[in-house]
PDB file of N, CA and C in Angstrom:
ATOM      1  N   LEU A   1      -8.623   5.960 -12.537  1.00 90.00           N
ATOM      2  CA  LEU A   1      -8.579   4.897 -11.547  1.00 90.00           C
ATOM      3  C   LEU A   1      -8.726   3.533 -12.224  1.00 90.00           C
ATOM      4  N   MET A   2      -9.562   3.484 -13.234  1.00 94.00           N
ATOM      5  CA  MET A   2      -9.785   2.201 -13.899  1.00 94.00           C
ATOM      6  C   MET A   2      -8.503   1.654 -14.519  1.00 94.00           C
ATOM      7  N   LEU A   3      -7.697   2.534 -15.097  1.00 96.00           N
ATOM      8  CA  LEU A   3      -6.444   2.085 -15.695  1.00 96.00           C
ATOM      9  C   LEU A   3      -5.486   1.555 -14.623  1.00 96.00           C
ATOM     10  N   ALA A   4      -5.487   2.165 -13.452  1.00 97.00           N
ATOM     11  CA  ALA A   4      -4.650   1.681 -12.347  1.00 97.00           C
ATOM     12  C   ALA A   4      -5.069   0.272 -11.949  1.00 97.00           C
ATOM     13  N   LEU A   5      -6.370   0.044 -11.871  1.00 96.00           N
ATOM     14  CA  LEU A   5      -6.869  -1.281 -11.490  1.00 96.00           C
ATOM     15  C   LEU A   5      -6.559  -2.323 -12.556  1.00 96.00           C
ATOM     16  N   ILE A   6      -6.625  -1.920 -13.818  1.00 96.00           N
ATOM     17  CA  ILE A   6      -6.284  -2.839 -14.907  1.00 96.00           C
ATOM     18  C   ILE A   6      -4.810  -3.216 -14.833  1.00 96.00           C
ATOM     19  N   ARG A   7      -3.953  -2.203 -14.651  1.00 97.00           N
ATOM     20  CA  ARG A   7      -2.512  -2.469 -14.553  1.00 97.00           C
ATOM     21  C   ARG A   7      -2.212  -3.369 -13.349  1.00 97.00           C
ATOM     22  N   LYS A   8      -2.914  -3.143 -12.271  1.00 95.00           N
ATOM     23  CA  LYS A   8      -2.741  -3.977 -11.072  1.00 95.00           C
ATOM     24  C   LYS A   8      -3.088  -5.429 -11.388  1.00 95.00           C
ATOM     25  N   GLU A   9      -4.205  -5.639 -12.048  1.00 94.00           N
ATOM     26  CA  GLU A   9      -4.629  -6.998 -12.398  1.00 94.00           C
ATOM     27  C   GLU A   9      -3.657  -7.659 -13.369  1.00 94.00           C
ATOM     28  N   GLN A  10      -3.011  -6.873 -14.194  1.00 96.00           N
ATOM     29  CA  GLN A  10      -2.017  -7.398 -15.132  1.00 96.00           C
ATOM     30  C   GLN A  10      -0.692  -7.715 -14.438  1.00 96.00           C
ATOM     31  N   GLY A  11      -0.575  -7.267 -13.184  1.00 94.00           N
ATOM     32  CA  GLY A  11       0.657  -7.523 -12.437  1.00 94.00           C
ATOM     33  C   GLY A  11       1.736  -6.488 -12.657  1.00 94.00           C
ATOM     34  N   ASP A  12       1.415  -5.407 -13.347  1.00 96.00           N
ATOM     35  CA  ASP A  12       2.387  -4.347 -13.605  1.00 96.00           C
ATOM     36  C   ASP A  12       2.245  -3.292 -12.500  1.00 96.00           C
ATOM     37  N   LEU A  13       2.900  -3.545 -11.384  1.00 94.00           N
ATOM     38  CA  LEU A  13       2.726  -2.703 -10.206  1.00 94.00           C
ATOM     39  C   LEU A  13       3.273  -1.299 -10.408  1.00 94.00           C
ATOM     40  N   ALA A  14       4.368  -1.169 -11.134  1.00 95.00           N
ATOM     41  CA  ALA A  14       4.933   0.164 -11.374  1.00 95.00           C
ATOM     42  C   ALA A  14       3.972   1.016 -12.191  1.00 95.00           C
ATOM     43  N   ALA A  15       3.390   0.431 -13.229  1.00 97.00           N
ATOM     44  CA  ALA A  15       2.424   1.172 -14.052  1.00 97.00           C
ATOM     45  C   ALA A  15       1.157   1.467 -13.253  1.00 97.00           C
ATOM     46  N   ALA A  16       0.737   0.524 -12.430  1.00 97.00           N
ATOM     47  CA  ALA A  16      -0.450   0.741 -11.596  1.00 97.00           C
ATOM     48  C   ALA A  16      -0.195   1.885 -10.623  1.00 97.00           C
ATOM     49  N   GLU A  17       0.985   1.899 -10.004  1.00 95.00           N
ATOM     50  CA  GLU A  17       1.302   2.976  -9.064  1.00 95.00           C
ATOM     51  C   GLU A  17       1.299   4.330  -9.776  1.00 95.00           C
ATOM     52  N   ALA A  18       1.844   4.372 -10.978  1.00 97.00           N
ATOM     53  CA  ALA A  18       1.847   5.627 -11.744  1.00 97.00           C
ATOM     54  C   ALA A  18       0.420   6.102 -12.001  1.00 97.00           C
ATOM     55  N   GLU A  19      -0.469   5.170 -12.312  1.00 97.00           N
ATOM     56  CA  GLU A  19      -1.868   5.530 -12.565  1.00 97.00           C
ATOM     57  C   GLU A  19      -2.587   5.947 -11.280  1.00 97.00           C
ATOM     58  N   PHE A  20      -2.280   5.262 -10.175  1.00 97.00           N
ATOM     59  CA  PHE A  20      -2.859   5.673  -8.893  1.00 97.00           C
ATOM     60  C   PHE A  20      -2.424   7.106  -8.571  1.00 97.00           C
ATOM     61  N   THR A  21      -1.152   7.408  -8.802  1.00 96.00           N
ATOM     62  CA  THR A  21      -0.626   8.747  -8.529  1.00 96.00           C
ATOM     63  C   THR A  21      -1.325   9.797  -9.393  1.00 96.00           C
ATOM     64  N   LYS A  22      -1.538   9.487 -10.665  1.00 97.00           N
ATOM     65  CA  LYS A  22      -2.260  10.414 -11.545  1.00 97.00           C
ATOM     66  C   LYS A  22      -3.673  10.663 -11.016  1.00 97.00           C
ATOM     67  N   THR A  23      -4.322   9.610 -10.568  1.00 97.00           N
ATOM     68  CA  THR A  23      -5.686   9.737 -10.053  1.00 97.00           C
ATOM     69  C   THR A  23      -5.698  10.571  -8.772  1.00 97.00           C
ATOM     70  N   ILE A  24      -4.696  10.391  -7.929  1.00 96.00           N
ATOM     71  CA  ILE A  24      -4.608  11.192  -6.703  1.00 96.00           C
ATOM     72  C   ILE A  24      -4.441  12.663  -7.034  1.00 96.00           C
ATOM     73  N   ASN A  25      -3.686  12.962  -8.080  1.00 96.00           N
ATOM     74  CA  ASN A  25      -3.521  14.356  -8.482  1.00 96.00           C
ATOM     75  C   ASN A  25      -4.849  14.977  -8.895  1.00 96.00           C
ATOM     76  N   LEU A  26      -5.746  14.162  -9.425  1.00 96.00           N
ATOM     77  CA  LEU A  26      -7.070  14.651  -9.813  1.00 96.00           C
ATOM     78  C   LEU A  26      -8.038  14.709  -8.631  1.00 96.00           C
ATOM     79  N   ARG A  27      -7.845  13.783  -7.678  1.00 96.00           N
ATOM     80  CA  ARG A  27      -8.752  13.699  -6.518  1.00 96.00           C
ATOM     81  C   ARG A  27      -7.921  13.564  -5.236  1.00 96.00           C
ATOM     82  N   PRO A  28      -7.244  14.648  -4.851  1.00 95.00           N
ATOM     83  CA  PRO A  28      -6.274  14.564  -3.749  1.00 95.00           C
ATOM     84  C   PRO A  28      -6.858  14.207  -2.384  1.00 95.00           C
ATOM     85  N   GLN A  29      -8.112  14.402  -2.163  1.00 95.00           N
ATOM     86  CA  GLN A  29      -8.707  14.093  -0.858  1.00 95.00           C
ATOM     87  C   GLN A  29      -9.333  12.701  -0.791  1.00 95.00           C
ATOM     88  N   ASP A  30      -9.224  11.937  -1.864  1.00 94.00           N
ATOM     89  CA  ASP A  30      -9.840  10.607  -1.922  1.00 94.00           C
ATOM     90  C   ASP A  30      -8.928   9.570  -1.265  1.00 94.00           C
ATOM     91  N   ILE A  31      -9.291   9.181  -0.064  1.00 94.00           N
ATOM     92  CA  ILE A  31      -8.499   8.222   0.712  1.00 94.00           C
ATOM     93  C   ILE A  31      -8.518   6.836   0.069  1.00 94.00           C
ATOM     94  N   SER A  32      -9.624   6.474  -0.549  1.00 94.00           N
ATOM     95  CA  SER A  32      -9.772   5.121  -1.096  1.00 94.00           C
ATOM     96  C   SER A  32      -8.737   4.808  -2.169  1.00 94.00           C
ATOM     97  N   ILE A  33      -8.303   5.806  -2.919  1.00 96.00           N
ATOM     98  CA  ILE A  33      -7.286   5.575  -3.950  1.00 96.00           C
ATOM     99  C   ILE A  33      -5.977   5.159  -3.294  1.00 96.00           C
ATOM    100  N   ARG A  34      -5.611   5.866  -2.263  1.00 96.00           N
ATOM    101  CA  ARG A  34      -4.377   5.537  -1.537  1.00 96.00           C
ATOM    102  C   ARG A  34      -4.475   4.144  -0.912  1.00 96.00           C
ATOM    103  N   CYS A  35      -5.631   3.831  -0.361  1.00 96.00           N
ATOM    104  CA  CYS A  35      -5.819   2.507   0.248  1.00 96.00           C
ATOM    105  C   CYS A  35      -5.766   1.396  -0.798  1.00 96.00           C
ATOM    106  N   GLN A  36      -6.300   1.648  -1.976  1.00 96.00           N
ATOM    107  CA  GLN A  36      -6.239   0.635  -3.028  1.00 96.00           C
ATOM    108  C   GLN A  36      -4.801   0.393  -3.469  1.00 96.00           C
ATOM    109  N   ALA A  37      -4.017   1.462  -3.577  1.00 97.00           N
ATOM    110  CA  ALA A  37      -2.604   1.301  -3.924  1.00 97.00           C
ATOM    111  C   ALA A  37      -1.874   0.538  -2.817  1.00 97.00           C
ATOM    112  N   ALA A  38      -2.153   0.892  -1.579  1.00 97.00           N
ATOM    113  CA  ALA A  38      -1.529   0.201  -0.448  1.00 97.00           C
ATOM    114  C   ALA A  38      -1.900  -1.274  -0.430  1.00 97.00           C
ATOM    115  N   ASP A  39      -3.170  -1.561  -0.649  1.00 97.00           N
ATOM    116  CA  ASP A  39      -3.630  -2.959  -0.673  1.00 97.00           C
ATOM    117  C   ASP A  39      -2.928  -3.765  -1.756  1.00 97.00           C
ATOM    118  N   MET A  40      -2.689  -3.118  -2.897  1.00 97.00           N
ATOM    119  CA  MET A  40      -1.999  -3.789  -4.000  1.00 97.00           C
ATOM    120  C   MET A  40      -0.623  -4.271  -3.527  1.00 97.00           C
ATOM    121  N   TYR A  41       0.105  -3.392  -2.843  1.00 97.00           N
ATOM    122  CA  TYR A  41       1.436  -3.769  -2.362  1.00 97.00           C
ATOM    123  C   TYR A  41       1.361  -4.763  -1.208  1.00 97.00           C
ATOM    124  N   LEU A  42       0.370  -4.609  -0.355  1.00 97.00           N
ATOM    125  CA  LEU A  42       0.189  -5.563   0.735  1.00 97.00           C
ATOM    126  C   LEU A  42      -0.005  -6.970   0.180  1.00 97.00           C
ATOM    127  N   HIS A  43      -0.854  -7.109  -0.806  1.00 96.00           N
ATOM    128  CA  HIS A  43      -1.137  -8.429  -1.382  1.00 96.00           C
ATOM    129  C   HIS A  43       0.062  -9.013  -2.126  1.00 96.00           C
ATOM    130  N   ASN A  44       0.998  -8.139  -2.505  1.00 95.00           N
ATOM    131  CA  ASN A  44       2.210  -8.601  -3.181  1.00 95.00           C
ATOM    132  C   ASN A  44       3.402  -8.651  -2.223  1.00 95.00           C
ATOM    133  N   HIS A  45       3.123  -8.538  -0.940  1.00 95.00           N
ATOM    134  CA  HIS A  45       4.114  -8.657   0.134  1.00 95.00           C
ATOM    135  C   HIS A  45       5.219  -7.609   0.049  1.00 95.00           C
ATOM    136  N   ASP A  46       4.929  -6.469  -0.569  1.00 96.00           N
ATOM    137  CA  ASP A  46       5.872  -5.349  -0.563  1.00 96.00           C
ATOM    138  C   ASP A  46       5.406  -4.408   0.548  1.00 96.00           C
ATOM    139  N   PHE A  47       5.745  -4.792   1.771  1.00 97.00           N
ATOM    140  CA  PHE A  47       5.217  -4.108   2.945  1.00 97.00           C
ATOM    141  C   PHE A  47       5.738  -2.684   3.073  1.00 97.00           C
ATOM    142  N   ALA A  48       6.969  -2.436   2.642  1.00 97.00           N
ATOM    143  CA  ALA A  48       7.530  -1.090   2.744  1.00 97.00           C
ATOM    144  C   ALA A  48       6.728  -0.104   1.891  1.00 97.00           C
ATOM    145  N   LYS A  49       6.405  -0.487   0.670  1.00 97.00           N
ATOM    146  CA  LYS A  49       5.620   0.404  -0.192  1.00 97.00           C
ATOM    147  C   LYS A  49       4.181   0.525   0.310  1.00 97.00           C
ATOM    148  N   ALA A  50       3.638  -0.556   0.825  1.00 98.00           N
ATOM    149  CA  ALA A  50       2.281  -0.497   1.375  1.00 98.00           C
ATOM    150  C   ALA A  50       2.224   0.488   2.542  1.00 98.00           C
ATOM    151  N   ILE A  51       3.247   0.475   3.381  1.00 97.00           N
ATOM    152  CA  ILE A  51       3.294   1.389   4.520  1.00 97.00           C
ATOM    153  C   ILE A  51       3.242   2.845   4.057  1.00 97.00           C
ATOM    154  N   VAL A  52       3.998   3.156   3.032  1.00 97.00           N
ATOM    155  CA  VAL A  52       4.013   4.533   2.512  1.00 97.00           C
ATOM    156  C   VAL A  52       2.608   4.961   2.093  1.00 97.00           C
ATOM    157  N   TRP A  53       1.915   4.081   1.385  1.00 97.00           N
ATOM    158  CA  TRP A  53       0.571   4.419   0.906  1.00 97.00           C
ATOM    159  C   TRP A  53      -0.439   4.488   2.046  1.00 97.00           C
ATOM    160  N   TYR A  54      -0.362   3.566   3.007  1.00 97.00           N
ATOM    161  CA  TYR A  54      -1.287   3.630   4.146  1.00 97.00           C
ATOM    162  C   TYR A  54      -1.051   4.900   4.965  1.00 97.00           C
ATOM    163  N   GLU A  55       0.209   5.249   5.171  1.00 96.00           N
ATOM    164  CA  GLU A  55       0.507   6.471   5.914  1.00 96.00           C
ATOM    165  C   GLU A  55      -0.030   7.695   5.182  1.00 96.00           C
ATOM    166  N   SER A  56       0.038   7.666   3.862  1.00 96.00           N
ATOM    167  CA  SER A  56      -0.513   8.756   3.059  1.00 96.00           C
ATOM    168  C   SER A  56      -2.024   8.868   3.257  1.00 96.00           C
ATOM    169  N   ALA A  57      -2.698   7.744   3.294  1.00 96.00           N
ATOM    170  CA  ALA A  57      -4.151   7.739   3.521  1.00 96.00           C
ATOM    171  C   ALA A  57      -4.477   8.245   4.914  1.00 96.00           C
ATOM    172  N   LEU A  58      -3.722   7.779   5.894  1.00 96.00           N
ATOM    173  CA  LEU A  58      -3.993   8.170   7.277  1.00 96.00           C
ATOM    174  C   LEU A  58      -3.653   9.629   7.543  1.00 96.00           C
ATOM    175  N   ALA A  59      -2.786  10.212   6.734  1.00 95.00           N
ATOM    176  CA  ALA A  59      -2.488  11.636   6.868  1.00 95.00           C
ATOM    177  C   ALA A  59      -3.727  12.473   6.547  1.00 95.00           C
ATOM    178  N   LEU A  60      -4.593  11.927   5.699  1.00 94.00           N
ATOM    179  CA  LEU A  60      -5.838  12.619   5.352  1.00 94.00           C
ATOM    180  C   LEU A  60      -6.931  12.361   6.374  1.00 94.00           C
ATOM    181  N   SER A  61      -6.935  11.157   6.934  1.00 89.00           N
ATOM    182  CA  SER A  61      -7.967  10.811   7.910  1.00 89.00           C
ATOM    183  C   SER A  61      -7.447   9.714   8.825  1.00 89.00           C
ATOM    184  N   GLU A  62      -7.156  10.083  10.034  1.00 84.00           N
ATOM    185  CA  GLU A  62      -6.652   9.100  11.004  1.00 84.00           C
ATOM    186  C   GLU A  62      -7.727   8.110  11.422  1.00 84.00           C
ATOM    187  N   ALA A  63      -8.965   8.409  11.082  1.00 76.00           N
ATOM    188  CA  ALA A  63     -10.084   7.572  11.524  1.00 76.00           C
ATOM    189  C   ALA A  63     -10.422   6.450  10.544  1.00 76.00           C
ATOM    190  N   ASP A  64      -9.633   6.276   9.499  1.00 81.00           N
ATOM    191  CA  ASP A  64      -9.952   5.216   8.538  1.00 81.00           C
ATOM    192  C   ASP A  64      -9.833   3.864   9.221  1.00 81.00           C
ATOM    193  N   GLU A  65     -10.954   3.136   9.264  1.00 86.00           N
ATOM    194  CA  GLU A  65     -10.990   1.903  10.053  1.00 86.00           C
ATOM    195  C   GLU A  65     -10.266   0.725   9.427  1.00 86.00           C
ATOM    196  N   LEU A  66      -9.911   0.801   8.164  1.00 89.00           N
ATOM    197  CA  LEU A  66      -9.170  -0.296   7.540  1.00 89.00           C
ATOM    198  C   LEU A  66      -7.691   0.027   7.352  1.00 89.00           C
ATOM    199  N   ALA A  67      -7.382   1.280   7.098  1.00 94.00           N
ATOM    200  CA  ALA A  67      -5.992   1.646   6.814  1.00 94.00           C
ATOM    201  C   ALA A  67      -5.089   1.444   8.029  1.00 94.00           C
ATOM    202  N   TYR A  68      -5.548   1.834   9.202  1.00 94.00           N
ATOM    203  CA  TYR A  68      -4.688   1.737  10.377  1.00 94.00           C
ATOM    204  C   TYR A  68      -4.333   0.287  10.738  1.00 94.00           C
ATOM    205  N   PRO A  69      -5.299  -0.615  10.829  1.00 94.00           N
ATOM    206  CA  PRO A  69      -4.914  -2.011  11.118  1.00 94.00           C
ATOM    207  C   PRO A  69      -4.011  -2.607  10.029  1.00 94.00           C
ATOM    208  N   SER A  70      -4.263  -2.240   8.785  1.00 95.00           N
ATOM    209  CA  SER A  70      -3.418  -2.734   7.687  1.00 95.00           C
ATOM    210  C   SER A  70      -2.000  -2.188   7.810  1.00 95.00           C
ATOM    211  N   LEU A  71      -1.883  -0.928   8.209  1.00 96.00           N
ATOM    212  CA  LEU A  71      -0.568  -0.328   8.431  1.00 96.00           C
ATOM    213  C   LEU A  71       0.180  -1.084   9.533  1.00 96.00           C
ATOM    214  N   LEU A  72      -0.509  -1.362  10.622  1.00 95.00           N
ATOM    215  CA  LEU A  72       0.126  -2.098  11.722  1.00 95.00           C
ATOM    216  C   LEU A  72       0.586  -3.473  11.266  1.00 95.00           C
ATOM    217  N   TYR A  73      -0.243  -4.148  10.479  1.00 95.00           N
ATOM    218  CA  TYR A  73       0.119  -5.472   9.967  1.00 95.00           C
ATOM    219  C   TYR A  73       1.372  -5.382   9.092  1.00 95.00           C
ATOM    220  N   CYS A  74       1.422  -4.398   8.217  1.00 96.00           N
ATOM    221  CA  CYS A  74       2.585  -4.239   7.337  1.00 96.00           C
ATOM    222  C   CYS A  74       3.850  -3.970   8.136  1.00 96.00           C
ATOM    223  N   ARG A  75       3.737  -3.130   9.147  1.00 96.00           N
ATOM    224  CA  ARG A  75       4.904  -2.858   9.997  1.00 96.00           C
ATOM    225  C   ARG A  75       5.374  -4.126  10.693  1.00 96.00           C
ATOM    226  N   PHE A  76       4.437  -4.904  11.197  1.00 95.00           N
ATOM    227  CA  PHE A  76       4.775  -6.168  11.856  1.00 95.00           C
ATOM    228  C   PHE A  76       5.486  -7.114  10.888  1.00 95.00           C
ATOM    229  N   MET A  77       4.930  -7.262   9.688  1.00 95.00           N
ATOM    230  CA  MET A  77       5.502  -8.188   8.706  1.00 95.00           C
ATOM    231  C   MET A  77       6.868  -7.721   8.222  1.00 95.00           C
ATOM    232  N   LEU A  78       7.032  -6.426   8.059  1.00 93.00           N
ATOM    233  CA  LEU A  78       8.323  -5.892   7.627  1.00 93.00           C
ATOM    234  C   LEU A  78       9.388  -6.165   8.681  1.00 93.00           C
ATOM    235  N   GLU A  79       9.063  -5.951   9.942  1.00 93.00           N
ATOM    236  CA  GLU A  79      10.012  -6.245  11.024  1.00 93.00           C
ATOM    237  C   GLU A  79      10.306  -7.740  11.094  1.00 93.00           C
ATOM    238  N   ARG A  80       9.292  -8.546  10.879  1.00 91.00           N
ATOM    239  CA  ARG A  80       9.482 -10.005  10.900  1.00 91.00           C
ATOM    240  C   ARG A  80      10.426 -10.440   9.784  1.00 91.00           C
ATOM    241  N   LYS A  81      10.259  -9.867   8.582  1.00 85.00           N
ATOM    242  CA  LYS A  81      11.153 -10.202   7.472  1.00 85.00           C
ATOM    243  C   LYS A  81      12.586  -9.805   7.789  1.00 85.00           C
ATOM    244  N   LYS A  82      12.771  -8.645   8.388  1.00 84.00           N
ATOM    245  CA  LYS A  82      14.114  -8.196   8.755  1.00 84.00           C
ATOM    246  C   LYS A  82      14.732  -9.137   9.779  1.00 84.00           C
ATOM    247  N   ARG A  83      13.931  -9.545  10.763  1.00 84.00           N
ATOM    248  CA  ARG A  83      14.412 -10.445  11.814  1.00 84.00           C
ATOM    249  C   ARG A  83      14.775 -11.806  11.226  1.00 84.00           C
ATOM    250  N   ASP A  84      13.936 -12.331  10.340  1.00 81.00           N
ATOM    251  CA  ASP A  84      14.206 -13.620   9.704  1.00 81.00           C
ATOM    252  C   ASP A  84      15.464 -13.566   8.867  1.00 81.00           C
ATOM    253  N   PHE A  85      15.670 -12.457   8.157  1.00 77.00           N
ATOM    254  CA  PHE A  85      16.855 -12.312   7.327  1.00 77.00           C
ATOM    255  C   PHE A  85      18.108 -12.239   8.214  1.00 77.00           C
ATOM    256  N   ALA A  86      18.011 -11.520   9.304  1.00 81.00           N
ATOM    257  CA  ALA A  86      19.167 -11.385  10.215  1.00 81.00           C
ATOM    258  C   ALA A  86      19.573 -12.739  10.785  1.00 81.00           C
ATOM    259  N   GLU A  87      18.598 -13.609  11.005  1.00 80.00           N
ATOM    260  CA  GLU A  87      18.913 -14.928  11.547  1.00 80.00           C
ATOM    261  C   GLU A  87      19.598 -15.821  10.508  1.00 80.00           C
ATOM    262  N   LEU A  88      19.367 -15.528   9.219  1.00 76.00           N
ATOM    263  CA  LEU A  88      19.993 -16.325   8.172  1.00 76.00           C
ATOM    264  C   LEU A  88      21.458 -15.990   7.979  1.00 76.00           C
ATOM    265  N   VAL A  89      21.833 -14.750   8.237  1.00 68.00           N
ATOM    266  CA  VAL A  89      23.228 -14.357   7.995  1.00 68.00           C
ATOM    267  C   VAL A  89      24.073 -14.392   9.227  1.00 68.00           C
TER     268      VAL A  89
END
């Protein structure tokens, strides 16, 4: 997990995601790892990837009090980006 966080801080999201995935393979029931990966993408405005990670976390526990609101926010922002792009073309 530490290597994933280091890669995230370095801005290497692909390497960070690979490390998060490795950590999940070691601790498959740990929701916090999935949420940390999702948060990384949320903060970098990659809402589609954040949604995938939040949904993965919620598949383990629908009661996660932070993942669900974050998922809703990402869905809202992704739709907003699509709508804004459609208005430009």
